[in-house]
Coordinates of C-alpha atoms in Angstrom, one line a residue:
M1 CA 54.3 118.6 122.7
E2 CA 57.9 120.0 122.5
A3 CA 58.2 123.8 122.2
T4 CA 59.1 125.4 118.9
T5 CA 61.8 128.1 119.0
V6 CA 62.2 130.6 116.2
Y7 CA 65.8 131.9 115.7
P8 CA 66.0 134.9 113.4
A9 CA 69.4 135.8 111.9
R10 CA 71.0 138.5 109.8
T11 CA 71.4 136.0 107.0
I12 CA 70.5 132.4 106.6
H13 CA 71.8 130.2 103.7
T14 CA 69.9 126.9 103.7
M15 CA 71.6 125.1 100.8
D16 CA 68.0 124.1 99.9
P17 CA 67.4 125.2 96.3
A18 CA 63.7 125.6 96.9
N19 CA 64.3 128.0 99.7
P20 CA 67.9 129.2 99.4
T21 CA 67.7 132.0 102.0
A22 CA 65.5 132.7 105.0
E23 CA 64.9 135.2 107.8
A24 CA 64.7 132.5 110.5
V25 CA 64.8 128.9 111.3
A26 CA 62.4 127.2 113.7
V27 CA 63.6 124.3 115.9
R28 CA 61.5 121.7 117.7
G29 CA 63.4 119.2 119.8
T30 CA 66.3 117.9 117.7
R31 CA 64.9 118.8 114.3
I32 CA 64.1 121.7 112.1
R33 CA 60.4 122.6 112.3
G34 CA 60.4 125.2 109.6
V35 CA 62.5 127.7 107.6
G36 CA 61.2 131.0 106.3
S37 CA 60.2 134.5 107.4
V38 CA 59.7 135.3 111.1
A39 CA 56.1 136.1 110.5
E40 CA 55.5 132.6 108.9
L41 CA 57.3 130.7 111.6
M42 CA 55.7 132.5 114.5
T43 CA 52.3 131.1 113.3
L44 CA 53.5 127.6 114.3
S45 CA 51.8 126.2 117.3
G46 CA 53.6 127.1 120.6
A47 CA 56.3 129.2 118.7
T48 CA 58.5 131.5 120.8
L49 CA 61.1 133.9 119.5
D50 CA 64.8 133.7 120.5
E51 CA 67.0 136.4 119.1
R52 CA 70.4 135.2 120.3
Y53 CA 71.5 134.8 116.7
A54 CA 69.9 138.0 115.3
G55 CA 73.2 139.5 114.3
A56 CA 74.8 136.4 113.1
V57 CA 74.9 134.4 109.8
L58 CA 73.5 130.9 109.9
I59 CA 74.5 128.1 107.5
P60 CA 74.0 124.3 107.7
G61 CA 76.4 122.7 110.1
L62 CA 79.6 121.9 108.2
V63 CA 80.3 118.3 107.5
E64 CA 83.9 116.9 107.5
A65 CA 84.1 113.6 105.6
H66 CA 87.8 112.9 106.1
A67 CA 89.5 113.6 109.4
H68 CA 90.9 111.5 112.3
A69 CA 89.7 111.5 115.9
G70 CA 93.3 111.1 116.9
S71 CA 93.6 114.8 116.0
G72 CA 92.6 115.4 119.6
N73 CA 95.5 113.1 120.7
V74 CA 98.5 114.5 118.9
W75 CA 98.6 117.7 120.9
A76 CA 99.9 115.6 123.8
S77 CA 103.1 115.4 121.7
T78 CA 105.4 118.3 120.7
Y79 CA 104.3 120.2 117.6
V80 CA 107.2 120.8 115.1
G81 CA 105.3 121.7 111.9
L82 CA 106.1 124.6 109.6
V83 CA 102.8 126.4 110.0
D84 CA 101.3 128.0 113.0
R85 CA 98.6 125.9 114.5
T86 CA 95.9 126.3 117.3
D87 CA 95.0 123.3 119.4
P88 CA 91.4 122.5 120.4
G89 CA 91.8 124.3 123.7
G90 CA 92.8 127.5 121.9
R91 CA 96.5 127.5 122.5
H92 CA 98.6 128.9 119.7
W93 CA 101.7 126.9 118.6
P94 CA 104.2 128.9 116.4
G95 CA 105.5 127.0 113.4
C96 CA 109.1 125.8 113.2
R97 CA 110.6 127.5 110.1
T98 CA 114.0 125.8 110.0
I99 CA 115.4 122.4 111.0
D100 CA 117.4 124.2 113.7
A101 CA 114.1 125.5 115.1
V102 CA 112.7 121.9 115.1
L103 CA 115.7 120.7 117.0
D104 CA 115.5 123.6 119.5
R105 CA 111.9 122.8 120.2
L106 CA 112.8 119.2 120.7
R107 CA 115.5 120.1 123.2
E108 CA 113.0 122.2 125.2
A109 CA 110.6 119.3 125.3
E110 CA 113.3 116.9 126.3
K111 CA 114.3 119.0 129.2
A112 CA 110.7 118.9 130.5
L113 CA 110.6 115.0 130.7
D114 CA 111.5 113.6 134.1
D115 CA 111.6 109.9 133.3
P116 CA 114.8 109.2 131.4
D117 CA 113.2 106.2 129.7
E118 CA 110.1 108.0 128.4
P119 CA 110.2 108.5 124.6
L120 CA 110.1 112.1 123.3
L121 CA 107.3 112.3 120.8
A122 CA 106.7 115.0 118.2
W123 CA 104.6 115.5 115.1
G124 CA 104.1 117.8 112.1
L125 CA 107.5 117.6 110.5
D126 CA 107.7 117.9 106.7
P127 CA 111.3 117.8 105.3
I128 CA 110.2 118.9 101.8
H129 CA 109.9 122.4 103.2
F130 CA 113.7 122.3 104.0
P131 CA 115.5 121.4 100.8
G132 CA 119.1 120.6 101.3
E133 CA 118.7 120.1 105.0
S134 CA 118.6 116.7 106.8
L135 CA 116.7 115.5 109.8
A136 CA 117.5 111.9 110.5
A137 CA 118.8 109.9 113.5
A138 CA 122.1 111.7 113.4
E139 CA 120.4 115.1 113.9
L140 CA 118.0 113.7 116.5
D141 CA 120.9 112.3 118.5
T142 CA 122.1 115.9 119.1
V143 CA 118.9 116.3 121.2
S144 CA 119.6 113.1 123.2
T145 CA 121.7 110.0 122.7
S146 CA 119.9 108.0 125.4
R147 CA 116.2 108.9 125.1
P148 CA 114.2 107.4 122.2
I149 CA 112.9 110.2 120.0
H150 CA 110.1 109.7 117.5
V151 CA 109.0 112.5 115.1
L152 CA 106.0 111.9 112.9
H153 CA 105.8 113.6 109.5
A154 CA 102.9 115.9 108.8
S155 CA 101.5 113.4 106.2
V156 CA 101.5 110.6 108.8
H157 CA 103.0 108.4 106.1
A158 CA 106.6 108.6 107.4
C159 CA 108.5 109.3 110.6
V160 CA 112.1 109.8 111.7
V161 CA 113.5 108.3 114.9
S162 CA 116.7 108.5 116.9
T163 CA 119.5 105.9 117.2
A164 CA 118.2 105.1 120.7
A165 CA 114.7 104.5 119.3
L166 CA 116.1 102.2 116.6
R167 CA 118.1 100.3 119.2
R168 CA 115.1 100.0 121.6
C169 CA 112.9 98.6 118.8
G170 CA 115.4 96.3 117.3
V171 CA 115.7 98.0 113.9
D172 CA 119.2 97.5 112.4
A173 CA 121.0 96.6 109.2
S174 CA 119.4 93.2 109.1
T175 CA 115.8 94.5 109.1
P176 CA 114.3 93.6 105.8
T177 CA 111.0 95.6 105.9
S178 CA 110.3 97.8 102.9
G179 CA 110.4 101.5 103.8
V180 CA 113.3 101.3 106.2
V181 CA 115.7 103.8 104.6
K182 CA 119.3 102.8 104.8
D183 CA 122.6 104.5 104.0
D184 CA 125.3 103.3 101.7
S185 CA 126.7 101.1 104.4
G186 CA 123.4 99.4 104.9
Q187 CA 122.6 101.0 108.3
P188 CA 119.2 102.5 108.9
T189 CA 119.2 106.3 108.8
G190 CA 116.2 106.6 111.2
Q191 CA 113.8 107.5 108.3
L192 CA 110.8 105.1 108.1
Q193 CA 108.4 105.4 105.1
E194 CA 104.8 104.1 105.2
F195 CA 103.0 101.9 107.7
A196 CA 104.9 98.6 107.5
A197 CA 108.1 100.4 108.4
M198 CA 106.6 102.7 110.9
A199 CA 105.0 99.7 112.7
L200 CA 108.5 98.6 113.7
V201 CA 108.6 101.5 116.2
Q202 CA 104.9 101.6 117.1
D203 CA 105.6 100.6 120.7
L204 CA 107.2 104.1 121.2
V205 CA 104.0 105.9 120.3
R206 CA 101.2 103.4 121.2
G207 CA 98.2 105.4 122.4
S208 CA 99.6 108.7 121.3
G209 CA 99.3 108.8 117.5
P210 CA 96.7 110.3 115.1
L211 CA 95.1 106.8 114.7
D212 CA 94.9 106.3 118.4
I213 CA 92.0 107.4 120.5
N214 CA 90.9 107.8 124.1
A215 CA 88.1 109.7 125.8
D216 CA 90.1 112.9 126.0
A217 CA 91.0 112.8 122.3
L218 CA 87.4 112.3 121.3
R219 CA 86.3 115.3 123.4
A220 CA 89.1 117.5 122.0
F221 CA 88.1 116.4 118.5
A222 CA 84.5 117.5 119.2
Q223 CA 85.6 120.8 120.6
D224 CA 87.7 121.4 117.5
A225 CA 84.5 120.8 115.6
V226 CA 82.6 123.4 117.5
N227 CA 85.5 125.9 117.1
T228 CA 85.3 125.4 113.3
G229 CA 81.5 125.2 112.8
T230 CA 81.7 121.5 112.0
T231 CA 78.6 119.6 113.3
T232 CA 79.4 116.2 111.6
L233 CA 82.8 114.6 111.9
T234 CA 84.3 111.5 110.3
D235 CA 86.9 109.3 112.0
L236 CA 88.2 107.9 108.7
G237 CA 90.2 104.9 109.8
S238 CA 89.6 103.6 113.3
M239 CA 91.9 100.9 114.5
V240 CA 89.8 99.7 117.5
L241 CA 86.4 98.7 116.0
M242 CA 87.3 95.0 116.0
D243 CA 87.6 95.0 119.8
D244 CA 84.6 95.4 122.1
E245 CA 86.6 97.7 124.3
G246 CA 87.2 100.1 121.5
V247 CA 83.5 100.1 120.5
D248 CA 82.6 100.7 124.1
L249 CA 85.0 103.7 124.3
Y250 CA 83.2 105.4 121.4
R251 CA 79.7 104.6 122.8
S252 CA 80.6 105.8 126.3
V253 CA 81.9 109.2 125.1
V254 CA 79.7 110.0 122.0
G255 CA 76.4 110.2 123.7
P256 CA 73.3 112.5 123.1
D257 CA 75.2 115.5 124.6
F258 CA 78.3 115.1 122.4
P259 CA 78.7 118.4 120.5
A260 CA 79.1 116.7 117.1
R261 CA 78.0 113.7 115.1
L262 CA 80.7 111.2 114.5
N263 CA 80.8 108.7 111.7
V264 CA 83.5 106.0 112.4
F265 CA 85.0 104.1 109.5
H266 CA 86.9 100.9 110.2
F267 CA 90.5 100.8 108.8
G268 CA 90.0 97.7 106.7
A269 CA 93.4 97.4 104.8
G270 CA 96.6 99.1 104.3
V271 CA 97.9 99.8 107.8
G272 CA 99.6 96.6 108.9
E273 CA 98.3 93.4 110.3
V274 CA 94.6 93.0 111.2
S275 CA 93.1 91.0 114.1
R276 CA 90.3 89.4 112.1
T277 CA 89.8 87.9 108.7
L278 CA 88.1 90.0 106.1
P279 CA 84.8 88.0 106.3
E280 CA 84.9 88.3 110.1
A281 CA 85.5 92.0 109.9
A282 CA 82.8 92.6 107.4
E283 CA 80.3 90.6 109.5
R284 CA 81.2 92.5 112.6
L285 CA 80.7 95.8 110.8
T286 CA 77.3 94.7 109.8
R287 CA 76.4 94.0 113.4
L288 CA 78.0 97.3 114.6
R289 CA 75.8 99.2 112.2
E290 CA 72.8 98.3 114.3
L291 CA 74.4 100.0 117.3
S292 CA 74.4 103.4 115.5
T293 CA 72.7 106.3 117.2
P294 CA 71.8 109.8 116.0
T295 CA 75.3 111.0 117.1
L296 CA 77.4 107.9 116.5
R297 CA 77.6 105.8 113.3
F298 CA 79.3 102.5 112.6
G299 CA 79.5 100.2 109.7
N300 CA 81.6 101.8 107.0
V301 CA 85.2 101.1 106.0
K302 CA 88.4 102.8 104.8
L303 CA 91.0 101.1 102.6
M304 CA 94.5 102.6 102.1
L305 CA 96.3 102.3 98.7
D306 CA 99.3 104.5 98.3
G307 CA 101.4 107.0 100.3
S308 CA 101.9 110.8 100.0
I309 CA 102.9 112.8 97.0
Q310 CA 105.2 115.2 99.0
G311 CA 106.8 112.2 100.6
F312 CA 107.3 110.6 97.2
T313 CA 105.5 107.5 98.3
A314 CA 102.3 108.0 96.3
R315 CA 101.8 105.9 93.2
L316 CA 102.0 107.9 90.0
L317 CA 101.3 107.0 86.4
E318 CA 103.7 108.1 83.7
P319 CA 105.7 110.3 83.6
G320 CA 106.1 109.8 87.3
Y321 CA 107.8 112.3 89.6
L322 CA 109.3 115.4 88.2
G323 CA 112.8 114.5 89.3
D324 CA 112.5 110.8 88.1
Q325 CA 112.4 109.5 91.7
P326 CA 111.3 105.9 92.0
N327 CA 107.6 105.3 92.1
G328 CA 105.9 105.2 95.4
M329 CA 104.7 102.4 97.6
W330 CA 101.5 100.3 97.8
N331 CA 100.3 100.0 101.4
V332 CA 98.4 97.0 100.3
S333 CA 98.9 94.9 97.2
P334 CA 96.4 95.2 94.3
E335 CA 95.3 91.6 94.9
E336 CA 94.8 92.2 98.6
F337 CA 92.9 95.4 97.8
R338 CA 90.6 93.6 95.4
E339 CA 89.8 91.0 98.1
A340 CA 89.1 93.6 100.8
F341 CA 87.1 95.8 98.5
E342 CA 84.8 93.0 97.3
T343 CA 84.3 91.6 100.8
F344 CA 83.2 94.9 102.3
H345 CA 81.2 95.8 99.2
R346 CA 79.2 92.6 99.3
A347 CA 78.6 93.2 103.0
G348 CA 76.9 96.5 102.3
S349 CA 79.6 98.8 103.7
L350 CA 80.3 102.3 102.3
I351 CA 83.9 102.2 101.3
H352 CA 86.3 105.3 101.1
V353 CA 89.6 104.6 99.5
H354 CA 92.8 106.6 100.0
C355 CA 94.2 107.5 96.6
N356 CA 96.8 110.3 96.3
G357 CA 98.5 109.4 93.1
D358 CA 96.7 108.8 89.8
Q359 CA 97.9 105.2 89.6
A360 CA 96.1 104.6 92.9
T361 CA 92.9 106.2 91.5
Q362 CA 93.3 103.9 88.5
L363 CA 93.4 100.9 90.7
F364 CA 90.4 102.1 92.7
L365 CA 88.4 102.5 89.4
D366 CA 89.5 99.2 87.9
T367 CA 88.6 97.4 91.1
L368 CA 85.3 99.2 91.5
E369 CA 84.3 98.3 87.9
A370 CA 85.3 94.7 88.3
V371 CA 83.4 94.3 91.6
L372 CA 80.3 96.1 90.4
T373 CA 80.3 93.7 87.4
V374 CA 80.1 90.6 89.6
A375 CA 78.2 92.2 92.5
P376 CA 76.0 95.1 91.3
R377 CA 74.9 97.5 94.0
P378 CA 72.8 100.6 93.3
D379 CA 73.7 103.8 95.1
H380 CA 76.9 102.5 96.6
R381 CA 78.6 106.0 96.9
H382 CA 82.1 104.5 97.2
T383 CA 84.5 107.3 97.4
C384 CA 88.0 108.2 96.1
T385 CA 89.4 110.1 99.0
H386 CA 92.1 112.7 98.5
S387 CA 91.8 112.2 94.7
Q388 CA 94.8 114.5 94.3
L389 CA 96.1 113.6 90.9
S390 CA 92.9 112.1 89.4
T391 CA 92.8 112.9 85.7
T392 CA 89.9 114.2 83.6
A393 CA 89.4 110.7 82.1
Q394 CA 89.3 109.2 85.6
Y395 CA 86.7 111.7 86.7
R396 CA 84.6 110.8 83.7
R397 CA 84.9 107.2 84.8
M398 CA 84.0 108.0 88.4
A399 CA 80.8 109.5 87.1
A400 CA 80.0 106.5 85.0
L401 CA 80.6 104.1 88.0
G402 CA 78.6 106.2 90.5
A403 CA 81.7 107.0 92.6
C404 CA 82.3 110.2 94.7
A405 CA 85.5 112.2 95.1
N406 CA 86.6 113.7 98.4
I407 CA 89.1 116.3 97.3
F408 CA 92.1 117.5 99.4
A409 CA 91.8 121.2 98.8
N410 CA 93.9 122.2 101.8
H411 CA 96.9 120.6 100.0
I412 CA 96.9 123.5 97.5
W413 CA 97.9 125.8 100.3
S414 CA 100.0 123.5 102.4
W415 CA 102.2 122.0 99.6
G416 CA 101.2 123.7 96.4
D417 CA 104.6 125.4 95.9
Q418 CA 106.4 122.0 96.4
H419 CA 104.0 120.3 93.8
L420 CA 104.7 123.1 91.3
D421 CA 108.5 123.0 91.7
V422 CA 109.5 119.7 93.1
T423 CA 107.0 116.7 93.0
V424 CA 105.1 116.8 89.7
G425 CA 105.8 120.1 88.0
P426 CA 103.5 123.0 86.9
D427 CA 101.3 121.2 84.3
R428 CA 100.1 118.4 86.6
A429 CA 100.1 120.6 89.7
R430 CA 97.6 122.9 88.0
R431 CA 95.2 120.0 87.7
M432 CA 95.7 118.6 91.2
N433 CA 92.7 118.5 93.5
A434 CA 90.5 119.3 90.4
A435 CA 87.2 120.2 91.9
A436 CA 86.0 122.1 88.9
T437 CA 86.7 119.2 86.6
A438 CA 84.9 116.8 88.9
L439 CA 81.8 119.0 89.0
R440 CA 81.9 119.5 85.3
H441 CA 81.7 115.7 84.8
G442 CA 79.0 115.2 87.4
V443 CA 81.0 113.6 90.1
P444 CA 79.7 114.3 93.6
I445 CA 82.4 116.0 95.6
S446 CA 83.4 117.0 99.1
L447 CA 86.4 119.0 100.3
H448 CA 88.4 117.9 103.4
S449 CA 91.2 118.6 105.9
D450 CA 92.4 115.1 106.8
S451 CA 93.0 116.6 110.2
P452 CA 95.6 116.5 111.8
I453 CA 97.5 116.5 108.5
T454 CA 96.1 120.0 107.9
P455 CA 93.9 121.9 110.4
L456 CA 90.2 121.0 110.7
G457 CA 88.3 124.0 109.4
P458 CA 85.9 123.8 106.5
L459 CA 85.8 127.6 106.0
H460 CA 89.5 127.6 105.4
T461 CA 89.0 124.6 103.0
I462 CA 86.4 126.6 101.1
K463 CA 88.9 129.4 100.7
H464 CA 91.6 127.1 99.4
A465 CA 89.2 125.6 96.8
V466 CA 88.0 129.0 95.7
T467 CA 91.4 130.8 95.5
R468 CA 93.8 127.9 94.9
L469 CA 96.6 130.1 96.4
T470 CA 99.8 128.5 97.5
M471 CA 101.8 129.8 100.5
S472 CA 103.9 131.9 98.2
G473 CA 100.9 133.6 96.7
R474 CA 100.9 131.7 93.3
V475 CA 97.6 130.5 91.9
M476 CA 97.9 126.7 91.3
G477 CA 95.5 126.1 88.5
E478 CA 93.1 129.0 88.0
H479 CA 90.8 126.9 85.8
E480 CA 90.2 124.5 88.7
R481 CA 88.9 127.2 90.9
I482 CA 85.2 126.8 92.0
G483 CA 82.8 129.4 93.3
A484 CA 82.2 130.0 97.0
R485 CA 78.6 128.6 96.8
E486 CA 79.9 125.4 95.1
A487 CA 82.5 125.0 97.8
L488 CA 80.0 125.6 100.6
E489 CA 77.8 123.0 99.1
A490 CA 80.7 120.6 98.9
V491 CA 81.3 120.9 102.7
T492 CA 77.7 120.6 103.6
L493 CA 75.4 118.5 101.2
G494 CA 78.4 117.1 99.3
S495 CA 80.0 115.6 102.4
A496 CA 76.7 114.5 103.7
Y497 CA 75.9 112.7 100.4
M498 CA 79.1 110.7 100.4
L499 CA 78.4 109.7 104.1
K500 CA 74.9 108.7 103.1
M501 CA 73.6 111.3 105.5
D502 CA 72.2 113.9 103.1
H503 CA 68.6 113.0 104.1
E504 CA 69.4 114.2 107.7
V505 CA 72.1 116.8 107.5
G506 CA 73.8 119.2 105.0
S507 CA 71.0 121.7 104.5
L508 CA 68.4 123.6 106.6
E509 CA 65.1 122.0 105.7
S510 CA 62.0 121.1 107.6
G511 CA 62.3 117.6 109.2
K512 CA 66.1 117.5 109.0
L513 CA 68.3 117.5 112.1
A514 CA 68.8 120.9 113.6
D515 CA 72.5 121.2 112.9
I516 CA 73.7 124.8 112.3
A517 CA 76.9 126.7 112.1
V518 CA 76.8 130.2 113.6
L519 CA 79.2 132.7 111.9
S520 CA 80.1 136.4 112.3
D521 CA 80.1 137.0 108.5
D522 CA 78.7 135.6 105.3
P523 CA 81.0 133.3 103.4
L524 CA 79.2 134.1 100.2
E525 CA 79.6 137.8 100.5
V526 CA 83.2 138.4 101.9
P527 CA 86.1 138.4 99.5
P528 CA 87.3 134.8 98.9
Q529 CA 90.6 135.4 100.6
E530 CA 88.8 136.3 103.8
I531 CA 86.5 133.3 104.0
G532 CA 88.9 131.4 106.3
A533 CA 89.1 134.4 108.7
I534 CA 85.3 134.4 109.4
Q535 CA 84.8 134.0 113.1
V536 CA 82.8 130.9 114.2
L537 CA 80.7 131.8 117.1
G538 CA 79.5 128.3 117.8
T539 CA 77.2 125.5 116.6
V540 CA 73.8 124.0 117.1
V541 CA 73.7 120.2 117.1
G542 CA 70.3 118.6 117.3
G543 CA 68.9 121.7 118.9
R544 CA 71.7 122.0 121.5
H545 CA 73.8 125.1 121.5
H546 CA 77.7 125.0 121.8
S547 CA 80.2 127.9 122.0
S548 CA 83.5 128.2 120.3
R549 CA 86.6 128.5 122.4
I550 CA 88.4 130.5 119.7
P551 CA 87.6 134.2 119.9
A552 CA 88.6 134.9 116.3
P553 CA 90.6 132.7 113.9
A554 CA 94.0 133.9 112.9
E555 CA 94.4 133.9 109.1
D556 CA 98.0 132.6 109.6
A557 CA 96.6 129.4 111.3
H558 CA 96.9 127.9 107.8
R559 CA 100.3 129.4 107.0

């Protein structure tokens, strides 16, 4: 019989309403043997005491239901984002506060490249933070006129490339693809919006983008999870599951010793051409589901509808964007979306749908209702992911249809000021990422980072949902604030529920997997503004202990 180890802690929050707090947790093998007082647990047969966490706070391992494994990949490129970031290895990257700072960093990176034909790749740019300034091919050409340069926007829904990049990839005035921005003379400016246009220059970045993975990227993604107390990750949109080589990559890296659980969703529609028909893809996902292990899960699917609000490519209902900009772009037509959704639904897949604008949410709900009418399926848990502008009426409808909402709380901090002043205006910004409204109407919720778009870190995400503070210190919708306990439940049991894993993870209960986040302080006791600054000491995943590589998180990591 396996030994039982009892771990006492300063405080333990279980997220189990029958036993909300405890003195200790007992672990046997990969699972929790019991939760309670030290005296109770030491009566278990073969119990031994391990006090390594006696001074720490234990909570259920945090569950991230929307991120990308390519988060571990992007750090091979040059970071040019506004906010300071820390990579999985612990290196601090200062933000670029001006366009001139972006160009200076690109020049430094260009000097470090030996091969004159090697593209210069960068990521994290967001022009909305630099009103009145331009970064297009003309500006990138001041870095190099001969080397192709590719700079990915923070949203991953747009990029800007140099003239040399346009030339190498054959993009010119005759290119008809939607999303290729052109000037008054009809020449491309270097700005490419959404996936069809970005695909034209994909050869420059193949293997290096946030949707690309390799073994090192997966390991870095997992270390980032340990650093942030995250024990279950989601790669929401893999591009390689239709090939045996891609599946083998996941299986070779994500084994029993991998320091996180990984739920891999196939990118089923909205990111360009696919290698298989929809029925073929659905059948393959059904077969892949049988290859799932305790640390690696296959069989689910993500569909992409619209773009990003701050990039003005999300689809909005009336009255549209604040400045009367043209409505955004569909990454897949409504007809194609219906076909994909019904195909994967009938095959039994869990479907998460990217919906930033309220018009995208409306299409998701109309399609869900129509498909459930012809193909009823109890407990489907299909999810509106991002759900940024979903209205009160739409949340009522989500509840009626059994849908979940994975809410992008980090957006409040990262782009809240721009939403208040530039994209949609104060009234609609105040109801963006409306966690309180969703809970009030009985919609199961989670909160997410969409890493690398914003940093992985559920404790920061909790802070943003509880405070709703923007970078400038404004409160973006005080009535949509939720409590710290509600937010903690959203990133534990809430995320686990919408991944159909709540019977295994998300709370500390007897029989569940022994997944634990080890913290320096109690997120339910510190002031809300300080939740994101709590030090993550490490994690326990299936009874195995893992140490953080970040001594103490800098609060400005999300600034």
